[in-house]
């Protein structure tokens, strides 16, 4: 439940509405999952016990990489599994969460895509990844418990599961809940147009990232098959419609694959396409996985690509690869 649903529930049950904010506070801020440990009125407690389930998804495995990245294999109630990844930066963590079991978009460069679509996650399973990761840090790295940022860049296409990610974000954002600021949450999409159409009204303030990967139709069709259905022009036009805060950008992710989309011509076309937009480019050198036929370009190629973009004055960052020795980097999640 988001906070307003919970408040309505308390009202319907003739309970003090303040109980709803207490409950949210205990569960999402203090991270307590046993109602008996929450200091709420007896009547509230018995109703809570009767009506709510606080069980979190379980961490089946945690793989720690030398750079402090932690990849979790998370088991859900129906025994399906998803992955979530804690990514360290400046003594804090960013948590990369999954939105679906598998993914139906079938992108040719993505390990998750080879799994196919199993099912959508429910909002509690998305927020559950956050709480489970938080509890893991508390137990295993008590000096480092700080998850300040969230990225929807794990398994699944988040906008294909809009209702659930929207509700999960409401809980993440709620001041009574996790209190994470909208500018600390980023949702990445392959360009799922029906979800983008809802963004402006239903996800205000949250950061958006588009997996662009090529300005050319033929190449993008090969990489991201839904490009055939949702034309890039329409996707970009829809994104232009989204109002941005003062210092806010849209991130455009660009996967670099050797001898496929890493040439000067590719970089120039990308620059032309994004010139004048409130854009930030994230270059992601392809992360290989078993069975993939694409290759990662050398650092020189990546640097020259970035130099071309610099001439267009578009801020560009090369995404550092973290956690690849435990297959936790972008595109390497296959449960
Ligand atoms: N489904 C969403 C979010 C999950 S994927 C999306 O596609 O945007 C998160 C990011 O990882 C995307 O930009 C995706 O293109 C990228 N990615 C997928 N496979 C990759 C790989 N093998 N190497 C590098 N990045 C990859
Ligand atoms: Fe799904 Fe994103 Fe992987 Fe494409 S890149 S298959 S949309 S998770």
GROMACS .gro file of C-alpha atoms and ligand atoms in nm:
model
  369
    1UNK     CA    1   0.000   0.000   0.000
    2UNK     CA    2   0.114   0.351  -0.061
    3UNK     CA    3   0.067   0.600   0.220
    4UNK     CA    4  -0.269   0.728   0.104
    5UNK     CA    5  -0.412   0.373   0.071
    6UNK     CA    6  -0.290   0.294   0.420
    7UNK     CA    7  -0.443   0.613   0.557
    8UNK     CA    8  -0.777   0.520   0.400
    9UNK     CA    9  -0.752   0.176   0.553
   10UNK     CA   10  -0.696   0.325   0.899
   11UNK     CA   11  -0.993   0.557   0.849
   12UNK     CA   12  -1.220   0.273   0.737
   13UNK     CA   13  -1.126   0.078   1.046
   14UNK     CA   14  -1.199   0.374   1.268
   15UNK     CA   15  -0.841   0.399   1.381
   16UNK     CA   16  -0.637   0.711   1.447
   17UNK     CA   17  -0.491   0.821   1.114
   18UNK     CA   18  -0.162   0.898   1.285
   19UNK     CA   19  -0.125   0.521   1.319
   20UNK     CA   20  -0.073   0.501   0.944
   21UNK     CA   21   0.223   0.733   0.952
   22UNK     CA   22   0.365   0.550   1.254
   23UNK     CA   23   0.336   0.220   1.075
   24UNK     CA   24   0.501   0.354   0.760
   25UNK     CA   25   0.775   0.504   0.974
   26UNK     CA   26   0.847   0.180   1.159
   27UNK     CA   27   0.850  -0.030   0.849
   28UNK     CA   28   1.022   0.190   0.591
   29UNK     CA   29   1.239   0.424   0.800
   30UNK     CA   30   1.334   0.207   1.095
   31UNK     CA   31   1.319  -0.103   0.871
   32UNK     CA   32   1.134  -0.312   1.127
   33UNK     CA   33   0.940  -0.598   0.977
   34UNK     CA   34   0.792  -0.751   1.291
   35UNK     CA   35   0.471  -0.574   1.390
   36UNK     CA   36   0.516  -0.680   1.755
   37UNK     CA   37   0.828  -0.460   1.770
   38UNK     CA   38   0.642  -0.155   1.640
   39UNK     CA   39   0.512   0.077   1.905
   40UNK     CA   40   0.155   0.121   1.785
   41UNK     CA   41  -0.174   0.094   1.971
   42UNK     CA   42  -0.303  -0.253   2.062
   43UNK     CA   43  -0.606  -0.217   1.840
   44UNK     CA   44  -0.392  -0.110   1.545
   45UNK     CA   45  -0.153  -0.395   1.609
   46UNK     CA   46  -0.420  -0.662   1.599
   47UNK     CA   47  -0.566  -0.518   1.277
   48UNK     CA   48  -0.222  -0.493   1.126
   49UNK     CA   49  -0.151  -0.855   1.220
   50UNK     CA   50  -0.478  -0.966   1.065
   51UNK     CA   51  -0.448  -0.771   0.742
   52UNK     CA   52  -0.086  -0.721   0.652
   53UNK     CA   53   0.208  -0.932   0.558
   54UNK     CA   54   0.554  -0.801   0.636
   55UNK     CA   55   0.753  -1.085   0.494
   56UNK     CA   56   1.037  -0.967   0.271
   57UNK     CA   57   1.182  -1.149  -0.025
   58UNK     CA   58   1.477  -1.359   0.088
   59UNK     CA   59   1.836  -1.319  -0.017
   60UNK     CA   60   1.936  -1.654  -0.155
   61UNK     CA   61   2.290  -1.555  -0.240
   62UNK     CA   62   2.508  -1.248  -0.208
   63UNK     CA   63   2.814  -1.229  -0.433
   64UNK     CA   64   3.065  -0.964  -0.335
   65UNK     CA   65   3.310  -0.828  -0.586
   66UNK     CA   66   3.650  -0.676  -0.498
   67UNK     CA   67   3.523  -0.327  -0.579
   68UNK     CA   68   3.255  -0.371  -0.305
   69UNK     CA   69   2.969  -0.426  -0.549
   70UNK     CA   70   2.725  -0.683  -0.412
   71UNK     CA   71   2.497  -0.884  -0.635
   72UNK     CA   72   2.197  -1.044  -0.468
   73UNK     CA   73   1.997  -1.336  -0.591
   74UNK     CA   74   1.657  -1.265  -0.443
   75UNK     CA   75   1.396  -1.531  -0.400
   76UNK     CA   76   1.029  -1.443  -0.422
   77UNK     CA   77   0.731  -1.621  -0.271
   78UNK     CA   78   0.656  -1.828  -0.581
   79UNK     CA   79   1.022  -1.939  -0.586
   80UNK     CA   80   1.108  -1.730  -0.888
   81UNK     CA   81   1.423  -1.522  -0.852
   82UNK     CA   82   1.543  -1.178  -0.953
   83UNK     CA   83   1.867  -0.991  -0.900
   84UNK     CA   84   1.945  -0.662  -0.732
   85UNK     CA   85   2.287  -0.499  -0.719
   86UNK     CA   86   2.441  -0.266  -0.461
   87UNK     CA   87   2.681  -0.033  -0.637
   88UNK     CA   88   2.924   0.164  -0.419
   89UNK     CA   89   2.997   0.532  -0.476
   90UNK     CA   90   3.156   0.776  -0.227
   91UNK     CA   91   3.085   0.567   0.084
   92UNK     CA   92   2.722   0.528  -0.016
   93UNK     CA   93   2.536   0.280  -0.228
   94UNK     CA   94   2.313   0.297  -0.525
   95UNK     CA   95   2.074   0.005  -0.547
   96UNK     CA   96   1.985  -0.133  -0.886
   97UNK     CA   97   1.646  -0.305  -0.864
   98UNK     CA   98   1.458  -0.542  -1.094
   99UNK     CA   99   1.104  -0.472  -1.209
  100UNK     CA  100   1.013  -0.805  -1.375
  101UNK     CA  101   1.110  -1.170  -1.358
  102UNK     CA  102   1.297  -1.192  -1.689
  103UNK     CA  103   1.209  -0.946  -1.964
  104UNK     CA  104   1.001  -0.968  -2.280
  105UNK     CA  105   1.182  -0.705  -2.485
  106UNK     CA  106   1.442  -0.948  -2.615
  107UNK     CA  107   1.724  -0.700  -2.675
  108UNK     CA  108   2.003  -0.874  -2.860
  109UNK     CA  109   2.284  -0.756  -2.630
  110UNK     CA  110   2.123  -0.833  -2.294
  111UNK     CA  111   2.163  -1.144  -2.083
  112UNK     CA  112   1.828  -1.086  -1.909
  113UNK     CA  113   1.661  -1.068  -2.249
  114UNK     CA  114   1.763  -1.425  -2.328
  115UNK     CA  115   1.549  -1.541  -2.034
  116UNK     CA  116   1.218  -1.428  -2.179
  117UNK     CA  117   0.935  -1.276  -1.976
  118UNK     CA  118   0.812  -1.468  -1.672
  119UNK     CA  119   0.599  -1.220  -1.480
  120UNK     CA  120   0.569  -0.868  -1.348
  121UNK     CA  121   0.693  -0.793  -1.000
  122UNK     CA  122   0.444  -0.651  -0.754
  123UNK     CA  123   0.523  -0.320  -0.589
  124UNK     CA  124   0.599  -0.486  -0.255
  125UNK     CA  125   0.853  -0.709  -0.429
  126UNK     CA  126   1.028  -0.401  -0.567
  127UNK     CA  127   1.035  -0.218  -0.235
  128UNK     CA  128   1.122  -0.556  -0.075
  129UNK     CA  129   1.450  -0.564  -0.271
  130UNK     CA  130   1.542  -0.233  -0.110
  131UNK     CA  131   1.452  -0.344   0.243
  132UNK     CA  132   1.625  -0.681   0.202
  133UNK     CA  133   1.943  -0.513   0.073
  134UNK     CA  134   1.928  -0.263   0.361
  135UNK     CA  135   1.896  -0.545   0.615
  136UNK     CA  136   2.186  -0.728   0.451
  137UNK     CA  137   2.409  -0.422   0.488
  138UNK     CA  138   2.302  -0.381   0.851
  139UNK     CA  139   2.409  -0.737   0.922
  140UNK     CA  140   2.718  -0.761   0.706
  141UNK     CA  141   2.861  -0.411   0.672
  142UNK     CA  142   2.716  -0.218   0.965
  143UNK     CA  143   2.950   0.076   0.907
  144UNK     CA  144   2.825   0.123   0.552
  145UNK     CA  145   2.447   0.121   0.576
  146UNK     CA  146   2.350   0.395   0.337
  147UNK     CA  147   2.150   0.335   0.022
  148UNK     CA  148   2.095   0.685  -0.110
  149UNK     CA  149   2.009   0.626  -0.475
  150UNK     CA  150   1.786   0.388  -0.664
  151UNK     CA  151   1.805   0.287  -1.026
  152UNK     CA  152   1.550   0.075  -1.206
  153UNK     CA  153   1.815  -0.087  -1.424
  154UNK     CA  154   1.802  -0.447  -1.311
  155UNK     CA  155   1.600  -0.716  -1.480
  156UNK     CA  156   1.291  -0.619  -1.673
  157UNK     CA  157   1.145  -0.324  -1.859
  158UNK     CA  158   1.009  -0.098  -1.582
  159UNK     CA  159   0.761   0.090  -1.801
  160UNK     CA  160   0.606  -0.241  -1.906
  161UNK     CA  161   0.510  -0.278  -1.538
  162UNK     CA  162   0.401   0.080  -1.482
  163UNK     CA  163   0.146   0.039  -1.200
  164UNK     CA  164   0.389  -0.149  -0.978
  165UNK     CA  165   0.689   0.077  -1.032
  166UNK     CA  166   0.470   0.381  -0.979
  167UNK     CA  167   0.345   0.253  -0.646
  168UNK     CA  168   0.694   0.144  -0.542
  169UNK     CA  169   0.822   0.495  -0.621
  170UNK     CA  170   0.541   0.648  -0.415
  171UNK     CA  171   0.665   0.445  -0.119
  172UNK     CA  172   1.032   0.528  -0.187
  173UNK     CA  173   0.946   0.897  -0.215
  174UNK     CA  174   0.702   0.925   0.075
  175UNK     CA  175   0.825   1.136   0.365
  176UNK     CA  176   0.649   0.890   0.590
  177UNK     CA  177   0.822   0.605   0.406
  178UNK     CA  178   1.176   0.579   0.270
  179UNK     CA  179   1.212   0.955   0.212
  180UNK     CA  180   1.428   0.920  -0.097
  181UNK     CA  181   1.423   1.236  -0.308
  182UNK     CA  182   1.286   1.211  -0.662
  183UNK     CA  183   1.617   1.329  -0.806
  184UNK     CA  184   1.785   1.024  -0.650
  185UNK     CA  185   1.567   0.779  -0.841
  186UNK     CA  186   1.625   0.691  -1.205
  187UNK     CA  187   1.412   0.466  -1.421
  188UNK     CA  188   1.568   0.330  -1.739
  189UNK     CA  189   1.355   0.229  -2.035
  190UNK     CA  190   1.424   0.072  -2.370
  191UNK     CA  191   1.164   0.313  -2.513
  192UNK     CA  192   0.831   0.159  -2.412
  193UNK     CA  193   0.603   0.429  -2.547
  194UNK     CA  194   0.276   0.352  -2.360
  195UNK     CA  195   0.464   0.400  -2.031
  196UNK     CA  196   0.636   0.718  -2.149
  197UNK     CA  197   0.296   0.866  -2.229
  198UNK     CA  198   0.198   0.829  -1.863
  199UNK     CA  199   0.526   0.960  -1.723
  200UNK     CA  200   0.455   1.332  -1.715
  201UNK     CA  201   0.143   1.300  -1.501
  202UNK     CA  202   0.226   0.998  -1.294
  203UNK     CA  203   0.601   1.005  -1.223
  204UNK     CA  204   0.673   1.375  -1.172
  205UNK     CA  205   1.029   1.462  -1.072
  206UNK     CA  206   1.173   1.113  -1.112
  207UNK     CA  207   1.473   1.088  -1.347
  208UNK     CA  208   1.434   0.913  -1.676
  209UNK     CA  209   1.700   0.728  -1.874
  210UNK     CA  210   1.647   0.611  -2.229
  211UNK     CA  211   1.848   0.323  -2.370
  212UNK     CA  212   1.924   0.478  -2.705
  213UNK     CA  213   2.217   0.271  -2.835
  214UNK     CA  214   2.192   0.392  -3.196
  215UNK     CA  215   2.044   0.689  -3.381
  216UNK     CA  216   2.003   0.466  -3.689
  217UNK     CA  217   1.679   0.277  -3.733
  218UNK     CA  218   1.836  -0.036  -3.878
  219UNK     CA  219   2.089  -0.075  -3.599
  220UNK     CA  220   1.844   0.013  -3.321
  221UNK     CA  221   1.595  -0.237  -3.467
  222UNK     CA  222   1.857  -0.508  -3.437
  223UNK     CA  223   1.951  -0.414  -3.082
  224UNK     CA  224   1.610  -0.330  -2.936
  225UNK     CA  225   1.332  -0.513  -3.126
  226UNK     CA  226   1.053  -0.292  -2.980
  227UNK     CA  227   1.205  -0.010  -3.184
  228UNK     CA  228   1.010  -0.154  -3.479
  229UNK     CA  229   0.686  -0.093  -3.294
  230UNK     CA  230   0.766   0.229  -3.109
  231UNK     CA  231   0.951   0.456  -3.346
  232UNK     CA  232   1.245   0.645  -3.195
  233UNK     CA  233   1.109   0.975  -3.325
  234UNK     CA  234   0.785   0.927  -3.128
  235UNK     CA  235   0.978   0.814  -2.821
  236UNK     CA  236   1.201   1.123  -2.829
  237UNK     CA  237   0.902   1.351  -2.889
  238UNK     CA  238   0.724   1.204  -2.588
  239UNK     CA  239   1.034   1.258  -2.373
  240UNK     CA  240   1.052   1.622  -2.488
  241UNK     CA  241   0.704   1.664  -2.339
  242UNK     CA  242   0.824   1.583  -1.991
  243UNK     CA  243   0.888   1.895  -1.783
  244UNK     CA  244   1.230   1.898  -1.615
  245UNK     CA  245   1.339   2.066  -1.295
  246UNK     CA  246   1.614   2.329  -1.305
  247UNK     CA  247   1.920   2.107  -1.294
  248UNK     CA  248   1.750   1.797  -1.426
  249UNK     CA  249   1.858   1.610  -1.739
  250UNK     CA  250   1.735   1.311  -1.929
  251UNK     CA  251   2.004   1.043  -1.941
  252UNK     CA  252   2.063   0.877  -2.276
  253UNK     CA  253   2.239   0.546  -2.239
  254UNK     CA  254   2.452   0.444  -2.530
  255UNK     CA  255   2.587   0.092  -2.539
  256UNK     CA  256   2.917   0.074  -2.727
  257UNK     CA  257   2.972  -0.240  -2.930
  258UNK     CA  258   3.296  -0.288  -3.122
  259UNK     CA  259   3.264  -0.239  -3.498
  260UNK     CA  260   2.887  -0.207  -3.473
  261UNK     CA  261   2.798   0.135  -3.333
  262UNK     CA  262   3.128   0.279  -3.210
  263UNK     CA  263   3.247   0.471  -3.520
  264UNK     CA  264   3.292   0.844  -3.571
  265UNK     CA  265   2.983   0.851  -3.794
  266UNK     CA  266   2.776   0.692  -3.518
  267UNK     CA  267   2.904   0.948  -3.266
  268UNK     CA  268   2.832   1.241  -3.497
  269UNK     CA  269   2.477   1.126  -3.567
  270UNK     CA  270   2.417   1.075  -3.197
  271UNK     CA  271   2.550   1.424  -3.126
  272UNK     CA  272   2.324   1.575  -3.391
  273UNK     CA  273   2.022   1.388  -3.260
  274UNK     CA  274   2.069   1.505  -2.902
  275UNK     CA  275   2.210   1.850  -2.961
  276UNK     CA  276   2.002   2.118  -2.793
  277UNK     CA  277   1.822   1.874  -2.564
  278UNK     CA  278   1.864   1.866  -2.184
  279UNK     CA  279   2.067   1.552  -2.235
  280UNK     CA  280   2.333   1.368  -2.046
  281UNK     CA  281   2.498   1.077  -2.223
  282UNK     CA  282   2.609   0.764  -2.046
  283UNK     CA  283   2.842   0.556  -2.258
  284UNK     CA  284   2.832   0.191  -2.156
  285UNK     CA  285   3.097  -0.032  -2.311
  286UNK     CA  286   2.930  -0.364  -2.386
  287UNK     CA  287   2.963  -0.617  -2.104
  288UNK     CA  288   3.009  -0.963  -2.248
  289UNK     CA  289   2.820  -1.267  -2.120
  290UNK     CA  290   2.831  -1.635  -2.213
  291UNK     CA  291   2.706  -1.691  -2.568
  292UNK     CA  292   2.698  -1.329  -2.687
  293UNK     CA  293   2.850  -1.250  -3.024
  294UNK     CA  294   2.912  -0.880  -2.962
  295UNK     CA  295   3.246  -0.745  -2.842
  296UNK     CA  296   3.348  -0.469  -2.606
  297UNK     CA  297   3.545  -0.189  -2.773
  298UNK     CA  298   3.890  -0.094  -2.646
  299UNK     CA  299   3.931   0.215  -2.428
  300UNK     CA  300   4.078   0.417  -2.720
  301UNK     CA  301   3.762   0.367  -2.923
  302UNK     CA  302   3.550   0.470  -2.625
  303UNK     CA  303   3.759   0.782  -2.569
  304UNK     CA  304   3.745   0.886  -2.937
  305UNK     CA  305   3.368   0.839  -2.935
  306UNK     CA  306   3.343   1.064  -2.631
  307UNK     CA  307   3.568   1.326  -2.794
  308UNK     CA  308   3.326   1.358  -3.087
  309UNK     CA  309   3.036   1.408  -2.844
  310UNK     CA  310   3.237   1.672  -2.658
  311UNK     CA  311   3.240   1.881  -2.975
  312UNK     CA  312   2.858   1.892  -2.951
  313UNK     CA  313   2.892   2.015  -2.589
  314UNK     CA  314   2.678   1.735  -2.455
  315UNK     CA  315   2.790   1.620  -2.109
  316UNK     CA  316   2.907   1.262  -2.148
  317UNK     CA  317   3.020   1.009  -1.893
  318UNK     CA  318   3.171   0.669  -1.953
  319UNK     CA  319   2.997   0.436  -1.711
  320UNK     CA  320   3.261   0.255  -1.508
  321UNK     CA  321   3.207  -0.116  -1.508
  322UNK     CA  322   3.148  -0.240  -1.157
  323UNK     CA  323   3.102  -0.591  -1.034
  324UNK     CA  324   3.177  -0.763  -1.363
  325UNK     CA  325   3.381  -1.038  -1.199
  326UNK     CA  326   3.057  -1.156  -1.035
  327UNK     CA  327   2.850  -1.087  -1.351
  328UNK     CA  328   2.678  -0.795  -1.181
  329UNK     CA  329   2.744  -0.528  -1.444
  330UNK     CA  330   2.481  -0.389  -1.683
  331UNK     CA  331   2.326  -0.662  -1.893
  332UNK     CA  332   2.486  -0.948  -1.704
  333UNK     CA  333   2.192  -1.041  -1.484
  334UNK     CA  334   2.040  -1.379  -1.560
  335UNK     CA  335   1.952  -1.513  -1.214
  336LIG     N1  336   1.502  -0.251  -1.936
  336LIG     C1  337   1.557  -0.126  -1.909
  336LIG     C2  338   1.640  -0.124  -1.782
  336LIG     C3  339   1.728  -0.243  -1.755
  336LIG     S1  340   1.870  -0.260  -1.851
  336LIG     C4  341   1.638  -0.076  -2.027
  336LIG     O1  342   1.662  -0.154  -2.119
  336LIG     O2  343   1.673   0.042  -2.028
  336LIG     C5  344   1.978  -0.134  -1.787
  336LIG     C6  345   2.082  -0.086  -1.887
  336LIG     O3  346   2.178  -0.190  -1.913
  336LIG     C7  347   2.022  -0.049  -2.020
  336LIG     O4  348   2.073   0.073  -2.069
  336LIG     C8  349   2.067  -0.163  -2.109
  336LIG     O5  350   2.069  -0.127  -2.243
  336LIG     C9  351   2.203  -0.193  -2.051
  336LIG     N2  352   2.255  -0.324  -2.092
  336LIG    C10  353   2.188  -0.437  -2.119
  336LIG     N3  354   2.272  -0.536  -2.157
  336LIG    C11  355   2.397  -0.483  -2.152
  336LIG    C12  356   2.527  -0.537  -2.177
  336LIG     N4  357   2.546  -0.662  -2.212
  336LIG     N5  358   2.633  -0.455  -2.160
  336LIG    C13  359   2.615  -0.326  -2.120
  336LIG     N6  360   2.495  -0.272  -2.094
  336LIG    C14  361   2.387  -0.349  -2.109
  337LIG    FE1  362   1.483  -0.599  -2.116
  337LIG    FE2  363   1.632  -0.379  -2.079
  337LIG    FE3  364   1.747  -0.621  -2.121
  337LIG    FE4  365   1.618  -0.497  -2.319
  337LIG     S1  366   1.805  -0.425  -2.213
  337LIG     S2  367   1.601  -0.716  -2.266
  337LIG     S3  368   1.451  -0.399  -2.211
  337LIG     S4  369   1.623  -0.562  -1.946
   0.00000   0.00000   0.00000
